[in-house]
Amino acid sequence: MNNLYSSEQFEKQYTYTGSDLGANWTPDRTVFRVWAPTAQAVWVNLYQGGTPNTNDRLEQLPMTQAENGTWVAEKQGDLNGVYYTYVVQVNDKLREACDPYARTTGVNGHRAMVIDLDATNPEGWALDKDPHGGNPITDAVIYELHIRDLSIDPDSGIKNKGKYLGLTETGTANSKGMPTGLDHIKSMGITHLHLLPIYDYGSVDEAHPELPQFNWGYDPVNYNVPEGSYATDPFQGQVRVKELKQMIHALHQNGISVVMDVVYNHVYKTEEFCFNQIVPGYFSRGGSNGSGCGNDTASERSMVRKYIVDSVLYWADEYHIDGFRFDLVGLIDTETINQIMQAVHAKRPNVIFYGEGWSMHSAVTKRDTILTCQANAYRTPKFAFFCDTMRDAIKGSVFRGEDPGYVSGNGDLAYAIHRCFMGLPGWTNRPDQIVNYASCHDNLSLFDKLTLATPGQSQQKRIRMNNLAAAIYMTSQGIPLLQAGEEMLRSKPLGHGKFEHNSYNSPDAINSIKWGVLGNEEYDRVVEYYRGLIAFRKAHPALRMTRPADVTKHMIPMAEPGNALAFHITAGAGGQMQDTVVIFNPGHADLTTALPSGKWTCYVDHEQAGNKPLFTAEKQVTVAPISAMVLVKE
Ligand code: CA
């Protein structure tokens, strides 16, 4: 069957191209359409409620065979709020499944719900838009956050703890009166908030919010449905839709664009996934395990490809999502990724795309399938990739906690930093394809990594290493991304000098943002330094070039002793780009270095960063130990 699904003949006969899969609601009637080419018969079960194993079936409608393997049924009347499932007979076996095109569901995603989507729109939604629409992707400063981590700490001052609505609250503060939550994020000056999975995933039981449960959510159940555990009521299908839209609207109104983490490369449970129930085994590359989750998605099959394209387009259109971060995109084929971007950009050219382009081994079902990894970056020109070269060069390998990086004493990595700073990580020369970062949800937090890699070092020196790390990726050509809380030395301690490197299901005590650290001078200074780096970056197009030719023309590496690095970025772009010098000194002694001719004003040094002039220099300048310096020519 697995090979038959990918055959030319099967695809010719059974590729449905319409845009009406799912339950199409109008006040007068609802039309259901499902793709089930191998079914002998299909029914729609209508239910009063959304809770599985509840004896509240209203009716069973037989479906009629229609075009290209689809089945349709129609029901008169207003079905808004009615729950439903499909019952599919394949090889004389009956299976009941949720609708792969479900717009929302009841608790834990077992039953889909017919929904009037317009009725879920918050006030002002028609005018809601991406606050950074029209800007190049290299203007973005991305902040990666898990919904629950933001608000669940007892000192967050946020009422809707662990919920979508927690991100709509302003005026919140910790016990020392320091701003928290949305106010804090906004004050950092970031442009894009990248949220870990917000689609419906399976590892948290939505029916029992009182239990201590946590998961990152890389276990998709319903791709087009918001996760229920972040809603105030996971039992009523419209609530999660409404509250997620409210959250996105609030973020947009506060000048923040929203990026969604999408995980199309595998599903929670292969057999139980609704698409695989309706068309057995169709969605997955049988037995292929590049994702480590046992069921790589067969994105090369026509109706899987359509499903993923439709899904991303739906989130962009219905929820006004401004960017998509693809988990393990190295398992998805380039044709699917290009079709997604083409479909979304046709209406929303501002939407940004990036992902994890690690090279993966996967048992693709068609011979000509090309996977979306870094090495194939040239095939997906508008799609950016996480730069692990930069990440590991800054702080050392993520696979060995004790390995130091450039900022923590490994001079061998100076050349890698040099290349990455210029937007030349080896697999692309386009700055708009490179996501530069020092930490994200995976692996040790930046500060924990620095702690493990520098035994016996002082806290003060580790903070300087932390700030040097931030200065490197914030001033490099590319798109900077930081993990939420990196700016307040986020840590995931396990005790006895150990730290959690994979907190995907760790308790809140490990994962939560600890707001109590704000108001403590040591932490506040780091926050202020990050804020300043972001503000400086945003004020200087010289750090945000988009074309390889500009990088080649304007970026001049300067000779420096030891492992120090310095670059002169020359003026250009009609006066928008100013002459800029960026110096990194990872050494433990002062570095005195010659400056190009002219009078230079320093905006970033070992203690401060921002758009306020700190001092001026001519001919030469001294850079403090373990620090960065950025100067602009007057
Ligand atoms: Ca769920």
PDB file of N, CA and C in Angstrom, residues 522-565:
ATOM      1  N   GLU A 522      22.332  42.712  39.360  1.00  0.00           N
ATOM      2  CA  GLU A 522      23.157  41.867  38.494  1.00  0.00           C
ATOM      3  C   GLU A 522      22.369  41.425  37.246  1.00  0.00           C
ATOM      4  N   TYR A 523      21.122  41.023  37.450  1.00  0.00           N
ATOM      5  CA  TYR A 523      20.279  40.569  36.347  1.00  0.00           C
ATOM      6  C   TYR A 523      19.773  41.753  35.520  1.00  0.00           C
ATOM      7  N   ASP A 524      19.368  42.812  36.214  1.00  0.00           N
ATOM      8  CA  ASP A 524      18.841  43.977  35.503  1.00  0.00           C
ATOM      9  C   ASP A 524      19.852  44.541  34.505  1.00  0.00           C
ATOM     10  N   ARG A 525      21.115  44.473  34.880  1.00  0.00           N
ATOM     11  CA  ARG A 525      22.154  45.008  33.975  1.00  0.00           C
ATOM     12  C   ARG A 525      22.266  44.169  32.704  1.00  0.00           C
ATOM     13  N   VAL A 526      22.091  42.846  32.848  1.00  0.00           N
ATOM     14  CA  VAL A 526      22.140  41.981  31.659  1.00  0.00           C
ATOM     15  C   VAL A 526      20.936  42.288  30.763  1.00  0.00           C
ATOM     16  N   VAL A 527      19.765  42.404  31.378  1.00  0.00           N
ATOM     17  CA  VAL A 527      18.553  42.742  30.616  1.00  0.00           C
ATOM     18  C   VAL A 527      18.773  44.043  29.846  1.00  0.00           C
ATOM     19  N   GLU A 528      19.335  45.012  30.529  1.00  0.00           N
ATOM     20  CA  GLU A 528      19.566  46.322  29.922  1.00  0.00           C
ATOM     21  C   GLU A 528      20.560  46.226  28.760  1.00  0.00           C
ATOM     22  N   TYR A 529      21.554  45.357  28.910  1.00  0.00           N
ATOM     23  CA  TYR A 529      22.561  45.167  27.861  1.00  0.00           C
ATOM     24  C   TYR A 529      21.904  44.575  26.608  1.00  0.00           C
ATOM     25  N   TYR A 530      21.069  43.554  26.801  1.00  0.00           N
ATOM     26  CA  TYR A 530      20.347  42.950  25.665  1.00  0.00           C
ATOM     27  C   TYR A 530      19.446  43.982  24.993  1.00  0.00           C
ATOM     28  N   ARG A 531      18.728  44.728  25.821  1.00  0.00           N
ATOM     29  CA  ARG A 531      17.820  45.756  25.298  1.00  0.00           C
ATOM     30  C   ARG A 531      18.610  46.732  24.417  1.00  0.00           C
ATOM     31  N   GLY A 532      19.795  47.098  24.899  1.00  0.00           N
ATOM     32  CA  GLY A 532      20.638  48.037  24.167  1.00  0.00           C
ATOM     33  C   GLY A 532      21.160  47.454  22.863  1.00  0.00           C
ATOM     34  N   LEU A 533      21.547  46.191  22.888  1.00  0.00           N
ATOM     35  CA  LEU A 533      22.023  45.544  21.656  1.00  0.00           C
ATOM     36  C   LEU A 533      20.923  45.513  20.603  1.00  0.00           C
ATOM     37  N   ILE A 534      19.704  45.190  21.056  1.00  0.00           N
ATOM     38  CA  ILE A 534      18.571  45.129  20.121  1.00  0.00           C
ATOM     39  C   ILE A 534      18.291  46.517  19.546  1.00  0.00           C
ATOM     40  N   ALA A 535      18.292  47.519  20.423  1.00  0.00           N
ATOM     41  CA  ALA A 535      18.018  48.892  19.964  1.00  0.00           C
ATOM     42  C   ALA A 535      19.083  49.346  18.965  1.00  0.00           C
ATOM     43  N   PHE A 536      20.346  49.004  19.244  1.00  0.00           N
ATOM     44  CA  PHE A 536      21.431  49.404  18.346  1.00  0.00           C
ATOM     45  C   PHE A 536      21.269  48.721  16.986  1.00  0.00           C
ATOM     46  N   ARG A 537      20.997  47.411  17.036  1.00  0.00           N
ATOM     47  CA  ARG A 537      20.814  46.667  15.792  1.00  0.00           C
ATOM     48  C   ARG A 537      19.704  47.292  14.938  1.00  0.00           C
ATOM     49  N   LYS A 538      18.589  47.612  15.604  1.00  0.00           N
ATOM     50  CA  LYS A 538      17.440  48.156  14.873  1.00  0.00           C
ATOM     51  C   LYS A 538      17.742  49.526  14.260  1.00  0.00           C
ATOM     52  N   ALA A 539      18.688  50.247  14.867  1.00  0.00           N
ATOM     53  CA  ALA A 539      19.012  51.590  14.366  1.00  0.00           C
ATOM     54  C   ALA A 539      20.088  51.568  13.276  1.00  0.00           C
ATOM     55  N   HIS A 540      20.650  50.382  12.994  1.00  0.00           N
ATOM     56  CA  HIS A 540      21.803  50.342  12.081  1.00  0.00           C
ATOM     57  C   HIS A 540      21.656  49.317  10.959  1.00  0.00           C
ATOM     58  N   PRO A 541      21.208  49.776   9.790  1.00  0.00           N
ATOM     59  CA  PRO A 541      21.076  48.888   8.628  1.00  0.00           C
ATOM     60  C   PRO A 541      22.370  48.176   8.254  1.00  0.00           C
ATOM     61  N   ALA A 542      23.507  48.711   8.698  1.00  0.00           N
ATOM     62  CA  ALA A 542      24.792  48.066   8.382  1.00  0.00           C
ATOM     63  C   ALA A 542      24.858  46.643   8.944  1.00  0.00           C
ATOM     64  N   LEU A 543      24.072  46.386   9.994  1.00  0.00           N
ATOM     65  CA  LEU A 543      24.072  45.046  10.594  1.00  0.00           C
ATOM     66  C   LEU A 543      23.006  44.154   9.971  1.00  0.00           C
ATOM     67  N   ARG A 544      22.228  44.688   9.037  1.00  0.00           N
ATOM     68  CA  ARG A 544      21.052  43.948   8.575  1.00  0.00           C
ATOM     69  C   ARG A 544      21.004  43.852   7.049  1.00  0.00           C
ATOM     70  N   MET A 545      22.140  43.635   6.443  1.00  0.00           N
ATOM     71  CA  MET A 545      22.177  43.544   4.978  1.00  0.00           C
ATOM     72  C   MET A 545      21.382  42.330   4.521  1.00  0.00           C
ATOM     73  N   THR A 546      20.839  42.414   3.308  1.00  0.00           N
ATOM     74  CA  THR A 546      20.049  41.298   2.793  1.00  0.00           C
ATOM     75  C   THR A 546      20.722  40.628   1.603  1.00  0.00           C
ATOM     76  N   ARG A 547      21.631  41.349   0.925  1.00  0.00           N
ATOM     77  CA  ARG A 547      22.207  40.803  -0.310  1.00  0.00           C
ATOM     78  C   ARG A 547      23.665  40.404  -0.121  1.00  0.00           C
ATOM     79  N   PRO A 548      24.018  39.219  -0.609  1.00  0.00           N
ATOM     80  CA  PRO A 548      25.413  38.765  -0.490  1.00  0.00           C
ATOM     81  C   PRO A 548      26.395  39.773  -1.083  1.00  0.00           C
ATOM     82  N   ALA A 549      26.003  40.416  -2.180  1.00  0.00           N
ATOM     83  CA  ALA A 549      26.921  41.356  -2.839  1.00  0.00           C
ATOM     84  C   ALA A 549      27.252  42.524  -1.907  1.00  0.00           C
ATOM     85  N   ASP A 550      26.285  42.969  -1.105  1.00  0.00           N
ATOM     86  CA  ASP A 550      26.531  44.065  -0.162  1.00  0.00           C
ATOM     87  C   ASP A 550      27.507  43.645   0.925  1.00  0.00           C
ATOM     88  N   VAL A 551      27.352  42.401   1.378  1.00  0.00           N
ATOM     89  CA  VAL A 551      28.258  41.900   2.415  1.00  0.00           C
ATOM     90  C   VAL A 551      29.685  41.898   1.876  1.00  0.00           C
ATOM     91  N   THR A 552      29.862  41.366   0.673  1.00  0.00           N
ATOM     92  CA  THR A 552      31.187  41.296   0.053  1.00  0.00           C
ATOM     93  C   THR A 552      31.784  42.693  -0.082  1.00  0.00           C
ATOM     94  N   LYS A 553      30.946  43.634  -0.463  1.00  0.00           N
ATOM     95  CA  LYS A 553      31.428  44.987  -0.749  1.00  0.00           C
ATOM     96  C   LYS A 553      31.758  45.775   0.523  1.00  0.00           C
ATOM     97  N   HIS A 554      30.959  45.585   1.564  1.00  0.00           N
ATOM     98  CA  HIS A 554      31.061  46.487   2.718  1.00  0.00           C
ATOM     99  C   HIS A 554      31.752  45.914   3.950  1.00  0.00           C
ATOM    100  N   MET A 555      32.031  44.633   3.946  1.00  0.00           N
ATOM    101  CA  MET A 555      32.561  44.021   5.162  1.00  0.00           C
ATOM    102  C   MET A 555      34.056  43.768   5.031  1.00  0.00           C
ATOM    103  N   ILE A 556      34.856  44.466   5.854  1.00  0.00           N
ATOM    104  CA  ILE A 556      36.310  44.309   5.785  1.00  0.00           C
ATOM    105  C   ILE A 556      36.836  43.754   7.112  1.00  0.00           C
ATOM    106  N   PRO A 557      37.308  42.515   7.124  1.00  0.00           N
ATOM    107  CA  PRO A 557      37.903  41.985   8.358  1.00  0.00           C
ATOM    108  C   PRO A 557      39.191  42.737   8.666  1.00  0.00           C
ATOM    109  N   MET A 558      39.426  43.058   9.943  1.00  0.00           N
ATOM    110  CA  MET A 558      40.635  43.765  10.359  1.00  0.00           C
ATOM    111  C   MET A 558      41.541  42.763  11.082  1.00  0.00           C
ATOM    112  N   ALA A 559      42.850  42.915  10.893  1.00  0.00           N
ATOM    113  CA  ALA A 559      43.794  41.985  11.535  1.00  0.00           C
ATOM    114  C   ALA A 559      43.858  42.270  13.030  1.00  0.00           C
ATOM    115  N   GLU A 560      43.727  41.237  13.836  1.00  0.00           N
ATOM    116  CA  GLU A 560      43.789  41.396  15.299  1.00  0.00           C
ATOM    117  C   GLU A 560      44.686  40.327  15.893  1.00  0.00           C
ATOM    118  N   PRO A 561      45.317  40.649  17.034  1.00  0.00           N
ATOM    119  CA  PRO A 561      46.179  39.649  17.669  1.00  0.00           C
ATOM    120  C   PRO A 561      45.364  38.550  18.348  1.00  0.00           C
ATOM    121  N   GLY A 562      45.989  37.410  18.513  1.00  0.00           N
ATOM    122  CA  GLY A 562      45.361  36.319  19.259  1.00  0.00           C
ATOM    123  C   GLY A 562      44.041  35.901  18.646  1.00  0.00           C
ATOM    124  N   ASN A 563      43.087  35.686  19.476  1.00  0.00           N
ATOM    125  CA  ASN A 563      41.782  35.225  19.002  1.00  0.00           C
ATOM    126  C   ASN A 563      40.764  36.345  18.880  1.00  0.00           C
ATOM    127  N   ALA A 564      41.214  37.580  19.055  1.00  0.00           N
ATOM    128  CA  ALA A 564      40.298  38.709  18.905  1.00  0.00           C
ATOM    129  C   ALA A 564      39.883  38.830  17.435  1.00  0.00           C
ATOM    130  N   LEU A 565      38.711  39.395  17.215  1.00  0.00           N
ATOM    131  CA  LEU A 565      38.208  39.610  15.861  1.00  0.00           C
ATOM    132  C   LEU A 565      37.723  41.049  15.747  1.00  0.00           C
TER     133      LEU A 565
END
